[in-house]
Tab-separated table of C-alpha atoms and ligand atoms in Angstrom:
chain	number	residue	atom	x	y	z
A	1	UNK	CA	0.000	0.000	0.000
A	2	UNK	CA	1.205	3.547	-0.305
A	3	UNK	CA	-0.356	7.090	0.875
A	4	UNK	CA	-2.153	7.513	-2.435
A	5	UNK	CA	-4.602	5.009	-1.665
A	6	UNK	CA	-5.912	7.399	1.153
A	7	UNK	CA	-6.242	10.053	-0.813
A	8	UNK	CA	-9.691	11.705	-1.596
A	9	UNK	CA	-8.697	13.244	-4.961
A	10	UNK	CA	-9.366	17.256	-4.925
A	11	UNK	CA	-10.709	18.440	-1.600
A	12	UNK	CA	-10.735	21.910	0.123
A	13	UNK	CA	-8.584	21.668	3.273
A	14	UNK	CA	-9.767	24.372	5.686
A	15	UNK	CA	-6.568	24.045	7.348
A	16	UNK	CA	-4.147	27.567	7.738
A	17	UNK	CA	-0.803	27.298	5.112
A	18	UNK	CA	1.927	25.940	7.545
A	19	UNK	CA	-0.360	24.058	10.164
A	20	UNK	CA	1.422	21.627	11.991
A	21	UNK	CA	-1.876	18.919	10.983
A	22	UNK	CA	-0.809	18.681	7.545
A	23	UNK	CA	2.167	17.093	8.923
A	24	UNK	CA	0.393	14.906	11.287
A	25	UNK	CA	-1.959	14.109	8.334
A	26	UNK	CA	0.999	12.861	5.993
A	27	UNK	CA	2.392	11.147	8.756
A	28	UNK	CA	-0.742	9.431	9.400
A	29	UNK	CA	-0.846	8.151	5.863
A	30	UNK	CA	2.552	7.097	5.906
A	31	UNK	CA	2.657	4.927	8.909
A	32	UNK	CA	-1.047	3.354	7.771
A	33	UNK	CA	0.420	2.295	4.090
A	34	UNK	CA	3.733	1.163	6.192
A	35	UNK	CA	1.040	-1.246	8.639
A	36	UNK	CA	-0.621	-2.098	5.347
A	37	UNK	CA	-3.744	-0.634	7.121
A	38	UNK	CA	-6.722	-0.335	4.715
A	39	UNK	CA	-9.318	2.224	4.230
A	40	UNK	CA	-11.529	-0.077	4.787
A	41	UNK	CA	-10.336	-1.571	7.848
A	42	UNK	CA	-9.774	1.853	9.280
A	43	UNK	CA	-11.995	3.811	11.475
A	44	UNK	CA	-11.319	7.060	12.765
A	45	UNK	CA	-13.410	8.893	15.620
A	46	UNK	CA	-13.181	12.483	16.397
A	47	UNK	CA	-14.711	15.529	17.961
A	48	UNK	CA	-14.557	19.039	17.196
A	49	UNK	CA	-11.546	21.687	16.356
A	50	UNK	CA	-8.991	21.914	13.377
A	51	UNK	CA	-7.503	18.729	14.638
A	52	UNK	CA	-10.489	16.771	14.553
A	53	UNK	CA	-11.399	17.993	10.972
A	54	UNK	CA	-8.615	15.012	9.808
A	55	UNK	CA	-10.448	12.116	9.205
A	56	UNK	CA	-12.580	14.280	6.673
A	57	UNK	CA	-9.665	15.145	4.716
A	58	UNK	CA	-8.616	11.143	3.751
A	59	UNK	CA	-10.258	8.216	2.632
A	60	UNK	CA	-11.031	6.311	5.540
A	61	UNK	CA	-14.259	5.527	7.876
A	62	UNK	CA	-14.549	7.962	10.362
A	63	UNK	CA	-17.103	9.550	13.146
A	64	UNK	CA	-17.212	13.263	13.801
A	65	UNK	CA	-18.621	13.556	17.338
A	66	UNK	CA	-19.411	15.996	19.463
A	67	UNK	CA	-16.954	18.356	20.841
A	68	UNK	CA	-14.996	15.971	23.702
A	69	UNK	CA	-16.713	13.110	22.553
A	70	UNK	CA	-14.349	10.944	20.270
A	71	UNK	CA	-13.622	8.833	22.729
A	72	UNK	CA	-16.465	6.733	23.991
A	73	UNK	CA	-17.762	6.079	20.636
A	74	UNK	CA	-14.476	4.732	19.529
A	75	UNK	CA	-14.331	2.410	22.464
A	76	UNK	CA	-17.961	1.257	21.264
A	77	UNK	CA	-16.433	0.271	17.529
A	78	UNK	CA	-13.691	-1.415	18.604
A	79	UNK	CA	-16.162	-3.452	21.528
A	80	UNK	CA	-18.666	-4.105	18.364
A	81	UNK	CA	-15.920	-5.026	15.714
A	82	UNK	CA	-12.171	-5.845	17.525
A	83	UNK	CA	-10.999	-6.246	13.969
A	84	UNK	CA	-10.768	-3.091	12.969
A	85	UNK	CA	-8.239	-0.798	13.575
A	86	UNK	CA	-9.599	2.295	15.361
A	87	UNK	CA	-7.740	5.901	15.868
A	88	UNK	CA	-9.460	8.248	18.029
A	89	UNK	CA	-8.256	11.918	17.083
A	90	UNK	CA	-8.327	14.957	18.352
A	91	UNK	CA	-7.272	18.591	19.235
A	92	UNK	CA	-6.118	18.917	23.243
A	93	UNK	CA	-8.938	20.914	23.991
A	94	UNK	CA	-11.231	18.433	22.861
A	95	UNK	CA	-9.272	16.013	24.068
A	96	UNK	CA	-8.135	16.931	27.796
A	97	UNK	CA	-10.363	19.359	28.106
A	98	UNK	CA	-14.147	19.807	27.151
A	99	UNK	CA	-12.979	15.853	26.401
A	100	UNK	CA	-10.719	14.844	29.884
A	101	UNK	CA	-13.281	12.848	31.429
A	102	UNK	CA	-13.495	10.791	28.801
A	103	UNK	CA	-9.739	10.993	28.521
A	104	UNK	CA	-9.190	9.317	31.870
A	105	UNK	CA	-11.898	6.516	31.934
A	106	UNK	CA	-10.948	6.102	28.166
A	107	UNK	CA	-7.070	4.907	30.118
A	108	UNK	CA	-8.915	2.988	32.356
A	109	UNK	CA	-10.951	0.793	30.440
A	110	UNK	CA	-7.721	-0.107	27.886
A	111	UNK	CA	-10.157	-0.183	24.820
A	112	UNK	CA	-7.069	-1.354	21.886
A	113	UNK	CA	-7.663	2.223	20.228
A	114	UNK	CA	-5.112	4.410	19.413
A	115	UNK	CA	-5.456	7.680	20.766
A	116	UNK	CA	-3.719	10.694	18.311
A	117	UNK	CA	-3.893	14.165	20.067
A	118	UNK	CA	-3.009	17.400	18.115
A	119	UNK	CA	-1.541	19.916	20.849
A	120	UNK	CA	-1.364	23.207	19.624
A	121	UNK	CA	-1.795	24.637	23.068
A	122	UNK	CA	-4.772	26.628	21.826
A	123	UNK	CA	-8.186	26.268	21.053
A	124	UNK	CA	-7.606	26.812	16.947
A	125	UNK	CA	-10.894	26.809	15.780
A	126	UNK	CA	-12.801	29.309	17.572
A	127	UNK	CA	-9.879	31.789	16.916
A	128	UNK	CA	-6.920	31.347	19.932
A	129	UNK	CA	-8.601	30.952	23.248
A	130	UNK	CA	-6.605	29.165	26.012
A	131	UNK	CA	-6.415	25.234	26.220
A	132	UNK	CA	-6.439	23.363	28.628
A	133	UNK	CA	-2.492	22.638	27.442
A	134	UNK	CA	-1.521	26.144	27.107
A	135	UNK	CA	1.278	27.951	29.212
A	136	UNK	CA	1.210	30.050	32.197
A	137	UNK	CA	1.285	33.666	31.254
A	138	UNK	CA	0.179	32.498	27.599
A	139	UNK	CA	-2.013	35.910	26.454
A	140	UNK	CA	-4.944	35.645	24.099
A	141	UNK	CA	-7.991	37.849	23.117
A	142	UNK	CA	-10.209	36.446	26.028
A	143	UNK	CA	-7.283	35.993	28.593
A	144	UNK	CA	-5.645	39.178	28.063
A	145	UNK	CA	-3.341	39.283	30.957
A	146	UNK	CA	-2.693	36.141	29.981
A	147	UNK	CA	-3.120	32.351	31.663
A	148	UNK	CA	-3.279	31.936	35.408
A	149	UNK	CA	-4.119	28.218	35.531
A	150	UNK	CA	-1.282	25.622	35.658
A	151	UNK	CA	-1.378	23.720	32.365
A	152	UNK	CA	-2.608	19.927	32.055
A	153	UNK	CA	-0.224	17.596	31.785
A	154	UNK	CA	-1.450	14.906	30.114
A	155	UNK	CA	1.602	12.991	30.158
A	156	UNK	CA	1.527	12.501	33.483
A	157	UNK	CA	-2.056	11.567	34.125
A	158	UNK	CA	-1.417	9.499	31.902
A	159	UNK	CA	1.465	7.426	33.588
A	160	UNK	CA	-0.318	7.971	36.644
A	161	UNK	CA	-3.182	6.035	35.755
A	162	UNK	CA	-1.216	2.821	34.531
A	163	UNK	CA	-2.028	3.847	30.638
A	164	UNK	CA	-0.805	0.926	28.621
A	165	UNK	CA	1.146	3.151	26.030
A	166	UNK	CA	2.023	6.759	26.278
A	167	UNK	CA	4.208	8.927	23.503
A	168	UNK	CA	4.980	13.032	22.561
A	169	UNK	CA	5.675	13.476	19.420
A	170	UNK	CA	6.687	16.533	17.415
A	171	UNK	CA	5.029	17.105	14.119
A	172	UNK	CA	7.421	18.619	12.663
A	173	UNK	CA	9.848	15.576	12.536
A	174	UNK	CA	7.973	13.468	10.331
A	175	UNK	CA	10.084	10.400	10.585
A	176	UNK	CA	10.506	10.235	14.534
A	177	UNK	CA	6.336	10.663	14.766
A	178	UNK	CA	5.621	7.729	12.056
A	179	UNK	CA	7.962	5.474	14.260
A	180	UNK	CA	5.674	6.264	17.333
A	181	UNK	CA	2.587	6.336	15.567
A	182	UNK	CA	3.020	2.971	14.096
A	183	UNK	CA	4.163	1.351	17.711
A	184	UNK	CA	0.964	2.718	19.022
A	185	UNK	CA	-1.063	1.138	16.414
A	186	UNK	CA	0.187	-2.149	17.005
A	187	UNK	CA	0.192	-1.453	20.715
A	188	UNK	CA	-2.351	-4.195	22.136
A	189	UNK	CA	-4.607	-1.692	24.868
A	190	UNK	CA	-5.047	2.427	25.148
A	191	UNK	CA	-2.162	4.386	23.621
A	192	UNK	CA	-1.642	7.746	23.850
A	193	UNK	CA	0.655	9.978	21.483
A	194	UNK	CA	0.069	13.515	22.189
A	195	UNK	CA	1.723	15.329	19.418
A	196	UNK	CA	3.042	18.687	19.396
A	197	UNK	CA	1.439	20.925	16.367
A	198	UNK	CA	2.632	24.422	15.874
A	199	UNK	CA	-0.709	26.438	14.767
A	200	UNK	CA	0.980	29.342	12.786
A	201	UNK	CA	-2.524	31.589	13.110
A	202	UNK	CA	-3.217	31.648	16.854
A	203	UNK	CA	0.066	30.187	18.581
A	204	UNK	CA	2.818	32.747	18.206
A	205	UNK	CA	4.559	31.614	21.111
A	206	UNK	CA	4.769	27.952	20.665
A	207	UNK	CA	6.084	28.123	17.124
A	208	UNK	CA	8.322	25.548	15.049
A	209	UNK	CA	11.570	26.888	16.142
A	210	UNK	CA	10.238	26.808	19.591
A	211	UNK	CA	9.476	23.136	19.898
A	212	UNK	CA	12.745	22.345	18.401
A	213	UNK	CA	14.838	24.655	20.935
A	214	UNK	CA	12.535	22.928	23.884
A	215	UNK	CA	12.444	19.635	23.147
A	216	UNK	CA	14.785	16.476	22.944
A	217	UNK	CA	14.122	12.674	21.998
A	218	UNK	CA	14.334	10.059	25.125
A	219	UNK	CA	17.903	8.304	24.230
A	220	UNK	CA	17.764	4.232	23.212
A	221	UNK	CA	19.054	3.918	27.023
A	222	UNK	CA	15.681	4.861	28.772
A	223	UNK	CA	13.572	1.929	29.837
A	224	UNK	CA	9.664	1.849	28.725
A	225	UNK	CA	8.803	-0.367	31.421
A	226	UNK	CA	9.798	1.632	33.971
A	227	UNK	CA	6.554	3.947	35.277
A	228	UNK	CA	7.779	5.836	37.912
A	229	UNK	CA	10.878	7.397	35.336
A	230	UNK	CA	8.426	7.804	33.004
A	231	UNK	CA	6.565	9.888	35.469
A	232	UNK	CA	9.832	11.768	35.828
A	233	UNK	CA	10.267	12.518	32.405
A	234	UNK	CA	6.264	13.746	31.977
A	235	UNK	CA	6.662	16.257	34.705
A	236	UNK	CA	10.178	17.974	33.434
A	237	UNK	CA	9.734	21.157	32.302
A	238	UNK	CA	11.331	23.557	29.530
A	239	UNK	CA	13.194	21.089	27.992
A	240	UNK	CA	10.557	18.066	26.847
A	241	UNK	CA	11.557	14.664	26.179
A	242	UNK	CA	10.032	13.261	23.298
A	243	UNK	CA	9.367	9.433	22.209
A	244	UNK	CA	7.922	6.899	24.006
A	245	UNK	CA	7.665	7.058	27.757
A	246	UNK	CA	5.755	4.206	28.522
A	247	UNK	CA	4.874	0.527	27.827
A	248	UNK	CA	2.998	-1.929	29.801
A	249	UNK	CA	2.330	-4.757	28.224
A	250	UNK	CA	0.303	-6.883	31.068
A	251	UNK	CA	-2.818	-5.333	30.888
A	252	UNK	CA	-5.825	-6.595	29.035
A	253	UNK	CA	-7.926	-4.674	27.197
A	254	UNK	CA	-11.507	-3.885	27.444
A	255	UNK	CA	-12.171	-6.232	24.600
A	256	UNK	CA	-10.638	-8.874	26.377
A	257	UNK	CA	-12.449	-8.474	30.078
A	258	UNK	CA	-15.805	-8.240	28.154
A	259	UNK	CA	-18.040	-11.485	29.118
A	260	UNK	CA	-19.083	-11.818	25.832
A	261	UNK	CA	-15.703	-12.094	23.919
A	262	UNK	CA	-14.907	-14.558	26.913
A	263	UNK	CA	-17.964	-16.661	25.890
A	264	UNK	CA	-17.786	-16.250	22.011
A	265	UNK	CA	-15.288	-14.835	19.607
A	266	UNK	CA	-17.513	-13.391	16.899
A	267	UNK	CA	-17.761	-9.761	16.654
A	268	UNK	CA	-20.861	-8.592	18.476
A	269	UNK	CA	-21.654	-6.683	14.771
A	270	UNK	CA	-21.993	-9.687	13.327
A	271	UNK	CA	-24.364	-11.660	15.897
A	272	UNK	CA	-27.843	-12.597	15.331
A	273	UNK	CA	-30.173	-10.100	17.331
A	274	UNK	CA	-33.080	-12.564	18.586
A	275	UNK	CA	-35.612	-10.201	19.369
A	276	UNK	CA	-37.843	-12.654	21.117
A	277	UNK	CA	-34.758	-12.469	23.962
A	278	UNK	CA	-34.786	-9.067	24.061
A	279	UNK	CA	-38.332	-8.376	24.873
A	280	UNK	CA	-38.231	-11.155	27.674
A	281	UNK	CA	-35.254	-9.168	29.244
A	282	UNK	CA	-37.351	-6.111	29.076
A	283	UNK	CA	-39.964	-7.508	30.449
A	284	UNK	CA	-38.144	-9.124	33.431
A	285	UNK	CA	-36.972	-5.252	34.205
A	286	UNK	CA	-40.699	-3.992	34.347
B	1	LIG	C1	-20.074	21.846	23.638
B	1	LIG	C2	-19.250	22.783	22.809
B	1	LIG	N1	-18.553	23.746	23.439
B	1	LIG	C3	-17.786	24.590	22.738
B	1	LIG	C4	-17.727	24.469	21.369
B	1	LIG	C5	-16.904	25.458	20.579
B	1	LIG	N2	-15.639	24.855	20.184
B	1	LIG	C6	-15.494	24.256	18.984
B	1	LIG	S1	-13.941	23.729	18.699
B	1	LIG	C7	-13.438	24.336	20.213
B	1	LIG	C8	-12.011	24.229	20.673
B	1	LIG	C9	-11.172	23.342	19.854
B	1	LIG	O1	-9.880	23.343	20.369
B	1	LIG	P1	-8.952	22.104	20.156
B	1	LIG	O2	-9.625	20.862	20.530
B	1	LIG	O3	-7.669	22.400	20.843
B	1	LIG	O4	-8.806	22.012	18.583
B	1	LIG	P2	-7.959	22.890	17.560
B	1	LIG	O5	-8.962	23.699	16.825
B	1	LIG	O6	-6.977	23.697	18.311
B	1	LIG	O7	-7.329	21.839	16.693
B	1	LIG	C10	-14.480	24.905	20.914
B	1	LIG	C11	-14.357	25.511	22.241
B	1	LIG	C12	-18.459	23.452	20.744
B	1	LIG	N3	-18.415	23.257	19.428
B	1	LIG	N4	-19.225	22.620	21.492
B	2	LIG	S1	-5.898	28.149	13.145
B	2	LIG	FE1	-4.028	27.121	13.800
B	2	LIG	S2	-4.627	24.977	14.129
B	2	LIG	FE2	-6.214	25.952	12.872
B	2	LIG	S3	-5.622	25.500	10.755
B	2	LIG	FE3	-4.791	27.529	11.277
B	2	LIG	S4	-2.707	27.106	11.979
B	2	LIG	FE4	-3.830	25.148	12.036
B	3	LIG	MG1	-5.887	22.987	20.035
């Protein structure tokens, strides 16, 4: 497979010249045709923002929630058909914020999604109001004197709740973020790979040249397994590792614990509905 058999042919991409998310979107397609993913075996679920606007702008399946909503859905494809391959994607403020329950019980449950978040450290979209990601001091039309709230780290909730695969990636290093992007895919359980995305429009602060003077990559030293360095890593500040922080590999994922796929392997899509069962369970409920 190669990236040409995700494209659309000639579409309109709302997206800003420059926009870190045509980089994500290329990488996407890259690492897919490297997995020999299909189209057709592809689903991907997202919410609302200029980050969420990506399944729309390649051939694939996709569901465009609500805002903050990407996640549960995706968890209820991949319960109703395991076999496909299912990308949940998203800007952070969908994501962590109007989005961070979700976000958390989404870690819990271990669902085998993949879980691609565009942090631009602004909400895009609506024209450069504060994330939930963005920086102290961080000064926008609405929060003029700029940000007084400490910035979510997702990172570290992340770790902290035991997620089975957690990555930062930086868009603009193409190569580095296809490497992660594909281990996540083929990550069994939740994985996270937040991915830094300079928005040229309403992020003058976190620019391209600012990510690469603040960031480094995790060296081939530093152990996956080990949570509470991971932890460590998630909370440094100024200088951000990049790569992947964590791996644990003994969970099993919602899929698994479900009764049902204990009891039968067939996808639940492709069961026989016997209706005469259902209206004796709804009467025993009366
Ligand atoms: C319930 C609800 N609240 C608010 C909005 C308005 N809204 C749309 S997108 C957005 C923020 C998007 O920010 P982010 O997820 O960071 O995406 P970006 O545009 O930066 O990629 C907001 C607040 C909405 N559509 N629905
Ligand atoms: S506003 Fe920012 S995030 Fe949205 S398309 Fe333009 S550069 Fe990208
Ligand atoms: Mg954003």
């Amino acid at each position: 497979m190669n990236t040409k058999d995700y494209d659309l042919g000639p579409i309109d991409i709302a997206w800003c010249p420059g926009c870190g998310n045509y980089s994500i979107l290329n990488t996407l397609k890259q690492a897919l045709a490297e997995l020999k993913i299909s189209p057709q075996q592809l689903v991907v679920v997202s919410g609302i923002g200029q980050g969420a606007k990506i399944p729309q702008y390649f051939k694939t399946n996709y569901f465009n929630g609500l805002h903050g909503r990407a996640l549960p859905p995706a968890t209820g494809i991949k319960a109703a058909n395991p076999n496909l391959t299912v990308i949940a994607e998203s800007g952070d403020g969908d994501m962590y914020g109007e989005g961070g329950n979700h976000f958390i019980h989404a870690i819990r449950r271990n669902s085998d999604i993949t879980n691609i978040v565009h942090n631009n450290m602004v909400y895009g979209l609506t024209k450069g109001q504060a994330s939930p990601t963005s920086e102290l001091g961080f000064r926008t039309p609405i929060q003029v004197s700029g940000v007084v709230s400490q910035p979510f780290n997702p990172l570290s909730i992340a770790i902290a709740l035991d997620a089975s695969f957690v990555a930062r990636a930086f868009a603009g290093d193409i190569e580095e973020t296809k490497k992660i992007i594909k281990k996540a895919i083929l990550h069994k359980g939740y994985a996270l790979v937040d991915v830094f995305q300079p928005c040229v429009t309403f992020n003058k602060i976190n620019t391209y040249d600012w990510f690469k003077e603040h960031t480094y990559y995790l060296d081939n030293k530093y152990d996956v397994t080990n949570r509470i360095d991971a932890f460590k890593k998630a909370i440094e500040q100024n200088n951000l590792p990049l790569g992947i922080f964590y791996i644990n590999k003994n969970k099993k994922t919602f899929e698994q614990n479900l009764k049902t796929y204990k009891q039968n392997k067939k996808p639940l899509y492709k069961r026989q509905i016997k209706m005469d069962r259902i209206i004796k369970l709804i009467k025993q409920n009366k």
